[in-house]
Tab-separated table of C-alpha atoms in Angstrom:
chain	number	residue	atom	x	y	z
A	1	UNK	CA	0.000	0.000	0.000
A	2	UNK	CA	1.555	3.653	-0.806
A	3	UNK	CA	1.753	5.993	2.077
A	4	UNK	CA	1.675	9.307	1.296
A	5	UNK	CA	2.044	11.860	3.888
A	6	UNK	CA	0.188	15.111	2.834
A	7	UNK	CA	2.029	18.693	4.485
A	8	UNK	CA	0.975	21.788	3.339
A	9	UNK	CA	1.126	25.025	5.185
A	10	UNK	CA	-1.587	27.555	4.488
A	11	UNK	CA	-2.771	29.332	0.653
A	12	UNK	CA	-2.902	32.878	2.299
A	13	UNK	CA	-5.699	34.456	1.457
A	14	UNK	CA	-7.733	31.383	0.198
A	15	UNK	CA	-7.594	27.930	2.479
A	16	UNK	CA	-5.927	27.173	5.699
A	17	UNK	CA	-3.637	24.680	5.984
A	18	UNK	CA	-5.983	22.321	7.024
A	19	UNK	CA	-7.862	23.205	4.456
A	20	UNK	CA	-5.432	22.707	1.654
A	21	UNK	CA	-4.452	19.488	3.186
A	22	UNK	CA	-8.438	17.861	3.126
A	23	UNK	CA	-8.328	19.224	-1.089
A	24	UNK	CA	-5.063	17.386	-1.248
A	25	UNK	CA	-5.891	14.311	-0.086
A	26	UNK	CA	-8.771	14.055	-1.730
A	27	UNK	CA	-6.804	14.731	-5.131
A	28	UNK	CA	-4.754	12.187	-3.836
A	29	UNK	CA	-7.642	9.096	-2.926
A	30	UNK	CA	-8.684	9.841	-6.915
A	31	UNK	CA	-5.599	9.052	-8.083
A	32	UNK	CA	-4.521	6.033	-5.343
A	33	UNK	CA	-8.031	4.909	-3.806
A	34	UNK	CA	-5.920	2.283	-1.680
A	35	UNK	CA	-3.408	4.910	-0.194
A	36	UNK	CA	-2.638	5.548	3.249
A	37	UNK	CA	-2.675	8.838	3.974
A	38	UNK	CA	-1.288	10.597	6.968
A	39	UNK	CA	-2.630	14.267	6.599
A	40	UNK	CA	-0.479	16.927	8.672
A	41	UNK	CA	-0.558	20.650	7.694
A	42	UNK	CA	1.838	22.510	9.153
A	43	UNK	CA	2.913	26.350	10.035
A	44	UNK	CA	5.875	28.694	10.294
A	45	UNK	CA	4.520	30.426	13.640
A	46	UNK	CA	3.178	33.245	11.415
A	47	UNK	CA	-0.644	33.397	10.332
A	48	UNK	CA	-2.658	30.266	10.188
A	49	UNK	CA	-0.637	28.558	13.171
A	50	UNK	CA	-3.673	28.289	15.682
A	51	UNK	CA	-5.727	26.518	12.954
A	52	UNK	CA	-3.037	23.970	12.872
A	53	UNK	CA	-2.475	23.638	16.765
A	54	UNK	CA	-6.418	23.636	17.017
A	55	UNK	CA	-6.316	20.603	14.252
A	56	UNK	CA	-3.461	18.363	16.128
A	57	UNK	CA	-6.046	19.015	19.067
A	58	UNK	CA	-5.075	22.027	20.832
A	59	UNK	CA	-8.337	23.988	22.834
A	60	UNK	CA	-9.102	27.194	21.335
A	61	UNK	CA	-9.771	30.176	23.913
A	62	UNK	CA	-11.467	33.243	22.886
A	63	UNK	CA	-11.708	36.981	24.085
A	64	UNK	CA	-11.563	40.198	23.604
A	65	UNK	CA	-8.196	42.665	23.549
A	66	UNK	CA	-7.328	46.163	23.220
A	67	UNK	CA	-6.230	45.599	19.173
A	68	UNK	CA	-3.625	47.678	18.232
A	69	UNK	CA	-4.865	51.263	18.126
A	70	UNK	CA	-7.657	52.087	20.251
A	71	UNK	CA	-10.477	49.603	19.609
A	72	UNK	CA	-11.085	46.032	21.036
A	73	UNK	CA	-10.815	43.196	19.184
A	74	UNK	CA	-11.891	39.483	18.914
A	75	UNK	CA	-8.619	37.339	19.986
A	76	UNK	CA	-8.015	34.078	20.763
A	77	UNK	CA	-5.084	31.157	21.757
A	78	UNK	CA	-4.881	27.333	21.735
A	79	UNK	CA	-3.961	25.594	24.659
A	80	UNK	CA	-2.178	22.669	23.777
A	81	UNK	CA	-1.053	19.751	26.892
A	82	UNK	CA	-0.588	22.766	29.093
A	83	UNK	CA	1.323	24.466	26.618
A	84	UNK	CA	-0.257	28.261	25.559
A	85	UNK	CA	0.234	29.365	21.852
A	86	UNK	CA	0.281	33.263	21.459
A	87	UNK	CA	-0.045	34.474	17.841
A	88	UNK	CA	0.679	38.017	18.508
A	89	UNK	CA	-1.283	38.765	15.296
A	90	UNK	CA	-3.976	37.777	16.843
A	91	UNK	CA	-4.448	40.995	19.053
A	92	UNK	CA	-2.395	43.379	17.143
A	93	UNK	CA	-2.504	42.098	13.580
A	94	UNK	CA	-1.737	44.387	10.886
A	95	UNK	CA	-5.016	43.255	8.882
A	96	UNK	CA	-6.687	45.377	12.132
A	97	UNK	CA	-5.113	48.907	10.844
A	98	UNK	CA	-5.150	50.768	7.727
A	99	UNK	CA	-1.532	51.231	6.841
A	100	UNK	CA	-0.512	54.888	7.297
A	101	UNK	CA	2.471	56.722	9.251
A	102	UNK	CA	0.092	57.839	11.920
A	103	UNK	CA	-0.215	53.911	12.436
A	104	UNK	CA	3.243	52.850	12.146
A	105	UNK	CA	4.327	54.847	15.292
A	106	UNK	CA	0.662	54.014	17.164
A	107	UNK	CA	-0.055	50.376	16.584
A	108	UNK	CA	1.047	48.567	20.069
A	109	UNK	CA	1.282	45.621	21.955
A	110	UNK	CA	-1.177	45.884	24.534
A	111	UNK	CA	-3.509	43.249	23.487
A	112	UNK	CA	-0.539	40.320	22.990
A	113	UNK	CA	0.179	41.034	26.764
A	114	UNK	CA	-3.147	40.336	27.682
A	115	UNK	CA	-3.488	37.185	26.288
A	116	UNK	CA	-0.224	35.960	28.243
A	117	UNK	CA	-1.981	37.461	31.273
A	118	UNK	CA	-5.051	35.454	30.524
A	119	UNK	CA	-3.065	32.045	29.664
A	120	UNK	CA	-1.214	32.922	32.980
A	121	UNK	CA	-4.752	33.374	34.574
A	122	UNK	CA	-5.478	29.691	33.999
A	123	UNK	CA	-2.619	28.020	34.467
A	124	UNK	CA	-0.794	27.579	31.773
A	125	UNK	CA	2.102	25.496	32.010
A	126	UNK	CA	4.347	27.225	29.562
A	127	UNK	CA	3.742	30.176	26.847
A	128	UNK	CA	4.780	29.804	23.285
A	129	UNK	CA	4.580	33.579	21.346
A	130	UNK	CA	4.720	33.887	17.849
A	131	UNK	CA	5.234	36.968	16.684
A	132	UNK	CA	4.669	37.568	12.878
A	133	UNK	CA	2.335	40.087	10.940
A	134	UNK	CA	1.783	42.694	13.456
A	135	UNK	CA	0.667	46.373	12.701
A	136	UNK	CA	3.100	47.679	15.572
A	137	UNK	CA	6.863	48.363	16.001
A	138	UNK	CA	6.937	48.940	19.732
A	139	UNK	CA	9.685	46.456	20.804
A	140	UNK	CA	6.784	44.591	22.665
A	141	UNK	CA	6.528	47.917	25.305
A	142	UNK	CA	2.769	47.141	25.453
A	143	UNK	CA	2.711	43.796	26.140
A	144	UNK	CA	5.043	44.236	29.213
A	145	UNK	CA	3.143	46.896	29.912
A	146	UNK	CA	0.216	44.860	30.317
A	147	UNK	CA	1.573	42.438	32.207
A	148	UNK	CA	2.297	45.204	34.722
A	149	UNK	CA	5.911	46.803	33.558
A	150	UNK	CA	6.317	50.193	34.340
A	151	UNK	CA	7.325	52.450	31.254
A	152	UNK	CA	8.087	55.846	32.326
A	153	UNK	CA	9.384	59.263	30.632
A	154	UNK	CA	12.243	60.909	32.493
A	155	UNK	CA	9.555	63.139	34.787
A	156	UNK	CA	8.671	59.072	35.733
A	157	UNK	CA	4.834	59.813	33.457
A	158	UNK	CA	3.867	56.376	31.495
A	159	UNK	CA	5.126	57.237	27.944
A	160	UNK	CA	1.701	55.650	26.717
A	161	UNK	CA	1.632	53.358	23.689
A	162	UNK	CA	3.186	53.102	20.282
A	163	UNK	CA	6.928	52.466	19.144
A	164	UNK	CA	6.259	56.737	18.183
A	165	UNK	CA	6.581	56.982	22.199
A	166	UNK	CA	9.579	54.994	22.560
A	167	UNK	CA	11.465	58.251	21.814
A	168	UNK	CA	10.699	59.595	25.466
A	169	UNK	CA	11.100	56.152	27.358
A	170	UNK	CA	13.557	56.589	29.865
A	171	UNK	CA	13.336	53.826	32.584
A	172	UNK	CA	11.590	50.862	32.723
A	173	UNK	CA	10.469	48.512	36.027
A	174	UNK	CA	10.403	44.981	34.605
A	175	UNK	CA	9.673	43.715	38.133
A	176	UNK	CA	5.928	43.119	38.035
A	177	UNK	CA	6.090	41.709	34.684
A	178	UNK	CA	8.222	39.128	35.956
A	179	UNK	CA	6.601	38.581	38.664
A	180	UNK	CA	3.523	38.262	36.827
A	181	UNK	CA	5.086	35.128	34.655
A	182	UNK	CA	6.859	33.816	37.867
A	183	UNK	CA	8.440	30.718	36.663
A	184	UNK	CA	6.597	29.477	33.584
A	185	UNK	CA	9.008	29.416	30.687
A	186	UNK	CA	8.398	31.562	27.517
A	187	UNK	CA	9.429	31.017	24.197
A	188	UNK	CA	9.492	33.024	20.863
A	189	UNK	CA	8.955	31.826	17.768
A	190	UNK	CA	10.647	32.785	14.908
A	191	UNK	CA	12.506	31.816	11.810
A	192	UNK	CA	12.986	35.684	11.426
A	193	UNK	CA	16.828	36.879	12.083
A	194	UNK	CA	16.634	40.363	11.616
A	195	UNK	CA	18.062	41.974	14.865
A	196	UNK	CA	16.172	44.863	16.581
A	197	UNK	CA	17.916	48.116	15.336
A	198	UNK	CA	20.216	48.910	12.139
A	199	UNK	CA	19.643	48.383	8.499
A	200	UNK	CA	18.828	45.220	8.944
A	201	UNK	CA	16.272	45.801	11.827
A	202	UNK	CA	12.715	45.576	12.381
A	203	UNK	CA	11.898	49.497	11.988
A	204	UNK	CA	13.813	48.765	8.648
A	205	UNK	CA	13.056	46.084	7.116
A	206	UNK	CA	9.327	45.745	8.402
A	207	UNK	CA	8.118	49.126	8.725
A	208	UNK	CA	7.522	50.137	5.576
A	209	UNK	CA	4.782	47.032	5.068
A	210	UNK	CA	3.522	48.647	8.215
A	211	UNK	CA	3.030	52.401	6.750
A	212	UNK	CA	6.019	53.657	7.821
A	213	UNK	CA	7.767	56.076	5.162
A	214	UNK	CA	11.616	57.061	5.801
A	215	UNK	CA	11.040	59.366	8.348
A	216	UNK	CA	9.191	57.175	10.390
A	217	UNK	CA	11.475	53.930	9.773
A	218	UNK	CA	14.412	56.509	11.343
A	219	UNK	CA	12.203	57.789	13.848
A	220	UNK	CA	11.259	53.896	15.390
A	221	UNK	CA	14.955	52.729	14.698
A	222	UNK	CA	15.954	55.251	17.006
A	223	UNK	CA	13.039	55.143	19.505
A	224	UNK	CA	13.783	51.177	19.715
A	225	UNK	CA	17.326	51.569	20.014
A	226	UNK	CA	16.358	54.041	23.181
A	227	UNK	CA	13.955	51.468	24.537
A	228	UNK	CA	17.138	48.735	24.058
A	229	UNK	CA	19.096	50.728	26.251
A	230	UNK	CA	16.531	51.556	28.767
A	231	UNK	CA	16.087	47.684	29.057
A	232	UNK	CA	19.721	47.414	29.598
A	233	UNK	CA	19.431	50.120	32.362
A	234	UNK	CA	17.017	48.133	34.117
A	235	UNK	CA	19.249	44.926	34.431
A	236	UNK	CA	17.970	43.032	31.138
A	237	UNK	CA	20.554	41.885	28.155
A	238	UNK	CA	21.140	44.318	25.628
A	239	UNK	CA	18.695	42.580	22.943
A	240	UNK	CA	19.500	45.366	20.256
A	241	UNK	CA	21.743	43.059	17.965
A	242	UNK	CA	20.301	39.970	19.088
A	243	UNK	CA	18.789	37.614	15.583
A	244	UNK	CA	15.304	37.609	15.947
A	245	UNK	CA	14.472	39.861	18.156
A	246	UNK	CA	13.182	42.166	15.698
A	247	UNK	CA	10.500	39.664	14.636
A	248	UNK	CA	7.285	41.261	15.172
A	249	UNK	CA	7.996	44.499	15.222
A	250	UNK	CA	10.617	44.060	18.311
A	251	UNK	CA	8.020	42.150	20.349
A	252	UNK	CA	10.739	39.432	20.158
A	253	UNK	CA	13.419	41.714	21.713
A	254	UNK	CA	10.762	42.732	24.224
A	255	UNK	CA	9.664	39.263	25.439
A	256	UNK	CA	13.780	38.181	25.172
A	257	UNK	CA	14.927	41.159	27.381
A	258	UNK	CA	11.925	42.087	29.267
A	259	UNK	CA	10.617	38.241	30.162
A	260	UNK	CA	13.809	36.200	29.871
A	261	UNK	CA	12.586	34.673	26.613
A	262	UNK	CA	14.012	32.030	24.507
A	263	UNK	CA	13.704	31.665	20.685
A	264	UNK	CA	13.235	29.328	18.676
A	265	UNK	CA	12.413	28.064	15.047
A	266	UNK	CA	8.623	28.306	14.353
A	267	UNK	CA	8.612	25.769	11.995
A	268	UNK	CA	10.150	23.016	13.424
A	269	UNK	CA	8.286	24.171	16.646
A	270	UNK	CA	5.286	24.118	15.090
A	271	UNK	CA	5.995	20.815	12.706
A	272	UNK	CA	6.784	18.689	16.167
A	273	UNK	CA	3.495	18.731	17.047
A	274	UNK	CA	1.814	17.804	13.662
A	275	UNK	CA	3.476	14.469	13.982
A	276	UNK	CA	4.824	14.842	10.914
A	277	UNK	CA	8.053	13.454	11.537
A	278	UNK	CA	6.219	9.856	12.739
A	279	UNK	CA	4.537	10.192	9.676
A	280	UNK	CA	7.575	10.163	6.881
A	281	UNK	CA	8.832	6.803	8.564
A	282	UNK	CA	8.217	4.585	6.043
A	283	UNK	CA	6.373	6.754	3.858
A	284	UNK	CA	6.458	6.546	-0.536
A	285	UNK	CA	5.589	10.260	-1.276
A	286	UNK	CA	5.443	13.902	0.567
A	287	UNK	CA	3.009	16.687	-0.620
A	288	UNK	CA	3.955	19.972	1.019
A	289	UNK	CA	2.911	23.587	-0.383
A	290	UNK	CA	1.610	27.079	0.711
A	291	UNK	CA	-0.160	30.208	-1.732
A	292	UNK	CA	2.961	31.193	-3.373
A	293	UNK	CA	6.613	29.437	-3.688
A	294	UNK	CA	9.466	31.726	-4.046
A	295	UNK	CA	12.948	32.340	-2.933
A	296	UNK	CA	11.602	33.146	0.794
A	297	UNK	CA	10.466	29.827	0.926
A	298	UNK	CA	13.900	28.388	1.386
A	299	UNK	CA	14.281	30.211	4.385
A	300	UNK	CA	12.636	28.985	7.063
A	301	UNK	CA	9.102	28.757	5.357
A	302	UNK	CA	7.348	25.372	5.604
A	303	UNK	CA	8.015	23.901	2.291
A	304	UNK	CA	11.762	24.180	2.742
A	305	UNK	CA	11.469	23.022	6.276
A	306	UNK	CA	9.067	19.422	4.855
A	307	UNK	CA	12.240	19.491	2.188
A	308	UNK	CA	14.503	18.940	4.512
A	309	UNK	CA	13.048	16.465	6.844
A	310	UNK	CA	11.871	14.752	3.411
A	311	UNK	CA	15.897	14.403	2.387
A	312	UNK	CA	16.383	12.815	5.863
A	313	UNK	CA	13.602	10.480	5.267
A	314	UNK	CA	14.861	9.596	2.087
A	315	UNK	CA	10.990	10.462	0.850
A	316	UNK	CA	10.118	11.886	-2.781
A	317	UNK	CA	8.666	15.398	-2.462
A	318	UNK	CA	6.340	16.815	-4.451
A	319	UNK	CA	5.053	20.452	-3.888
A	320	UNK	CA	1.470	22.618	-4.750
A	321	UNK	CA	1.613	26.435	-4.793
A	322	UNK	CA	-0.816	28.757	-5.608
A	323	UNK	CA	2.408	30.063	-8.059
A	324	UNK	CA	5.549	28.779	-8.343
A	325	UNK	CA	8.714	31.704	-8.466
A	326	UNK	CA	10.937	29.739	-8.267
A	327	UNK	CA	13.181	28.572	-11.495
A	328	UNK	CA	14.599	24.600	-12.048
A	329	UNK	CA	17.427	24.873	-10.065
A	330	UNK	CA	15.846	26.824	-6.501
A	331	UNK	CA	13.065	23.514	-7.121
A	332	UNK	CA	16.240	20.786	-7.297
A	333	UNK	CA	17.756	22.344	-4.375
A	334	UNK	CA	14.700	21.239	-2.682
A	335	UNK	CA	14.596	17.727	-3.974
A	336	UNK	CA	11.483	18.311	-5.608
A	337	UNK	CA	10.293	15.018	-7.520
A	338	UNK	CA	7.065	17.327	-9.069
A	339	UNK	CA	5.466	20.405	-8.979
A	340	UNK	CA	2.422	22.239	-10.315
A	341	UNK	CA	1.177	26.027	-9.625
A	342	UNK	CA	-2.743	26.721	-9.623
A	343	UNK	CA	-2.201	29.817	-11.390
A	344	UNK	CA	-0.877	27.620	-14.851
A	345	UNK	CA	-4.098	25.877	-14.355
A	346	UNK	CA	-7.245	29.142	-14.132
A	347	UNK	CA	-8.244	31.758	-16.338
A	348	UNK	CA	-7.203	34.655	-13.483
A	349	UNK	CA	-5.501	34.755	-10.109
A	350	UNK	CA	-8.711	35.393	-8.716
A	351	UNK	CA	-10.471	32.616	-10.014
A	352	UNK	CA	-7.591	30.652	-8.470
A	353	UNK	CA	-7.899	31.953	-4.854
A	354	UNK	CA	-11.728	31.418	-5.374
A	355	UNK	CA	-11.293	27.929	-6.531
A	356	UNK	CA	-8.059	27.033	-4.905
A	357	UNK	CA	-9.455	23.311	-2.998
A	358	UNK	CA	-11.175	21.829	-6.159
A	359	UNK	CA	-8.023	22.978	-8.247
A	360	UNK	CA	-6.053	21.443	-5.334
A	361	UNK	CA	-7.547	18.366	-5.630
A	362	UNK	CA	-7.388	18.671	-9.468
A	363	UNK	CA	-3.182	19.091	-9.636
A	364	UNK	CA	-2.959	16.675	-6.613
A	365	UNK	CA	-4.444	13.668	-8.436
A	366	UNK	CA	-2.494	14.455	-11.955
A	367	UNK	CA	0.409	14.475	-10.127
A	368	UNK	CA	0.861	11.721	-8.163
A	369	UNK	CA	-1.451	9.503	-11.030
A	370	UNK	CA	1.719	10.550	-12.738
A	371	UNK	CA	4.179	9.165	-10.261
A	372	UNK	CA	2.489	6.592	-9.765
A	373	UNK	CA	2.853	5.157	-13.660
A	374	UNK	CA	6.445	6.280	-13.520
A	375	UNK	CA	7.051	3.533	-10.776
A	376	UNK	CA	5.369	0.662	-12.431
A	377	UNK	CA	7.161	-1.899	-13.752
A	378	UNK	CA	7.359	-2.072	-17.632
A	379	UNK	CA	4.479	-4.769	-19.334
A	380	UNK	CA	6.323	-8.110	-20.176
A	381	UNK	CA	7.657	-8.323	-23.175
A	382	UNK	CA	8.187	-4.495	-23.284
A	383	UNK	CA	11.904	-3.217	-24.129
A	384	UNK	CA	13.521	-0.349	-24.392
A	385	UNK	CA	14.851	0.600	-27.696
A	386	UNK	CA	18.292	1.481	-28.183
């Protein structure tokens, strides 16, 4: 029987990755109606990675936050054996703003500190925060804020919220935070290693996505580099060049200096509890994918992180994008066996997003139908000719 484990992470915009992994295996049933299938979509820690802890049986908990401006919005976490997932995005998304300068230096934090205050509330065991796709660039101010922090001018007034403020920060009392968290372990992640401040930071790099122009990306690069050494001043490591810690808009480097964080990789955080890795023992074929393949996806994006633990297994890969960007050679360097973009396969991009599970289930089957008759032996009698 051919075992075929099925790996996707999400087609932003159109399916989750559970989603995309129920059009695949169907795709893959018409093609092999005898094959064991072990479905196990997967995430990066970035959008899409509570519908995948929710799937591998994680218990969803709802509320309401302060979003990142002013208004409240619907939140929520997965609990998973004790463990509590944070997507920051989740309270202070940047699909909750209207990209604009005013927002870059107001979005906040607030609301990703009250969901570790309400996992804290009942009992969590341990916090996991990821930290992509936020509207704010605050160095994670707010959410230590909310957890009780102290962030002061130098007349000791709060600052109030917004990496814009971070230019008048001047001491900061981490105590109450801490205390707050007490001895439950926190961990960030990330596959992002941009450090806090510099060229390379998250003012930078992400700010402009966020609204920022290039007086506001100086204006936050210096504000956070302020709020780096205020940190310092109050007895925390000097997160400003740390990798990662400008994931999220700094809310890395906050939760890292302010909380005693520890990073690490979303994906393979994320992909040990999908059981995916008990799944490619022994298995004939791997289907992995996400919306669109391109050269960020061989850097710490699902499909390069399924490639990898693929190679180990010694598994063919195949892959399903919404669109493929990348040429022969960045597909080889994956080990890809086959590959097939919706896009090639629909009148218009929007009639792919629209249609993106039957057209799933559509490439799915022609594809492995096609691997499959590669593998058969030849008819007897047949020979090559020379």
């Amino acid at each position: 029987m051919t075992r075929v484990v099925i790996a996707p992470d999400k087609f932003k915009g159109s399916l989750t990755a559970v989603a995309a992994a129920e059009a695949i295996a169907l795709g893959v049933r018409d093609a092999l109606p005898d094959a064991d299938i072990a479905a196990c979509p997967v995430a990066d820690g970035g959008e899409g990675t509570l519908e995948v802890l929710e799937n591998a049986g994680g218990e969803l908990v709802r509320l309401s936050v302060r979003g990142p401006l002013e208004d409240h919005v619907d939140a929520r976490y997965v609990v998973l054996d004790g463990t509590a997932y944070i997507e920051s995005a989740r309270a202070c998304g940047i699909e909750f703003v209207d990209p604009t300068p005013e927002t870059a230096l107001a979005a906040h934090t607030w609301g990703v500190g009250e969901l570790l205050g309400d996992a804290l509330s009942r009992g969590a065991s341990r916090l996991v925060l990821t930290v992509g796709g936020t509207a704010s660039t605050d160095g994670g101010a707010g959410m230590l804020a909310a957890l009780g922090a102290g962030v002061f001018d130098a007349f000791d007034a709060p600052i109030g919220l917004g990496g814009g403020t971070l230019s008048r920060v001047a001491k900061v009392e981490l105590g109450p935070a801490r205390e707050r968290l007490g001895t439950v372990p926190i961990t960030v992640a990330t596959d992002v290693t941009n450090p806090l401040v510099g060229p390379d930071g998250a003012a930078a790099v992400f700010g402009p996505q966020k609204g920022a122009r290039p007086h506001e990306v100086t204006e936050l690069d210096t504000a956070l580099g302020r709020w780096a050494q205020t940190l310092v001043n109050a007895g925390a490591p000097d997160v400003s060049a740390v990798p990662g810690a400008g994931a999220g808009g700094g809310v890395a480097g906050g939760a890292i200096a302010g909380l005693g964080a520890t990073v690490a990789s979303g994906f393979d955080l994320i992909a040990g509890l999908t059981g995916v890795d008990t799944a490619l023992v022994g298995a004939d074929l791997v289907i992995t994918g996400e919306g669109s393949l391109d050269s960020q996806s061989l850097s710490g994006k699902a499909p390069a992180g399924i490639a990898a633990r693929a190679a180990r297994a010694g598994v063919p890969l195949m892959v399903l994008a919404g669109r493929i960007q990348l040429d022969a050679a960045g597909l080889a360097s994956l080990g890809v066996v086959g590959s097939s973009a919706l896009i090639d396969h629909a009148p218009s991009l929007d009639h792919a997003r629209t249609h993106a599970a039957e057209l799933l289930r559509a490439r799915a089957s022609d594809l492995v139908r096609t691997w499959a008759v590669s593998l058969a032996p030849a008819p007897p009698g047949r020979r090559d000719r020379l």
